[in-house]
């Protein structure tokens, strides 16, 4: 990959290294503008397909219910439902499917999904200045906790 910039009236070409396979397929530009290759994505729950290693749509929310935070999983963890542990990450900006994020667990919501234990970890983005200082779920404002609880209630999960 190369990038062409204008210096002293001339076009100069600078080389950029190719991203590693485990890096995200996007880059940050000056001014914190996120450029994405995904467009017009459905509002849905995505998860890792164990057979292909690709991200797939697990379910689409067909109502006005929306995810209160970024929803994902913790790689290399398996629970009773044979899926990686689910995590809801509170942060200021939404992320795209496949994004790797440093997060700190601050709480746990014990739940049952389709008759199997399916706990949800509540976390904050470790790099988000708004939330990085939180170390316990009790530090979140009460209305955030209500949003999270209501979301899981509306999505047909049973609380343990």
XYZ file of C-alpha atoms in Angstrom, residues 24-29 32-40 95-97:
18
model
C -9.040 -4.575 11.855
C -9.903 -3.785 8.244
C -10.165 -0.066 8.794
C -7.877 2.734 9.770
C -8.112 5.942 11.750
C -7.627 9.213 9.954
C -10.557 10.635 14.701
C -12.691 10.009 11.609
C -13.352 6.294 11.251
C -13.361 4.950 7.688
C -15.232 1.699 7.301
C -15.626 -0.848 4.545
C -19.019 -1.974 5.853
C -22.083 0.041 4.871
C -25.806 -0.282 5.604
C -17.873 -0.327 16.753
C -18.263 -2.552 13.695
C -18.493 -6.358 13.713
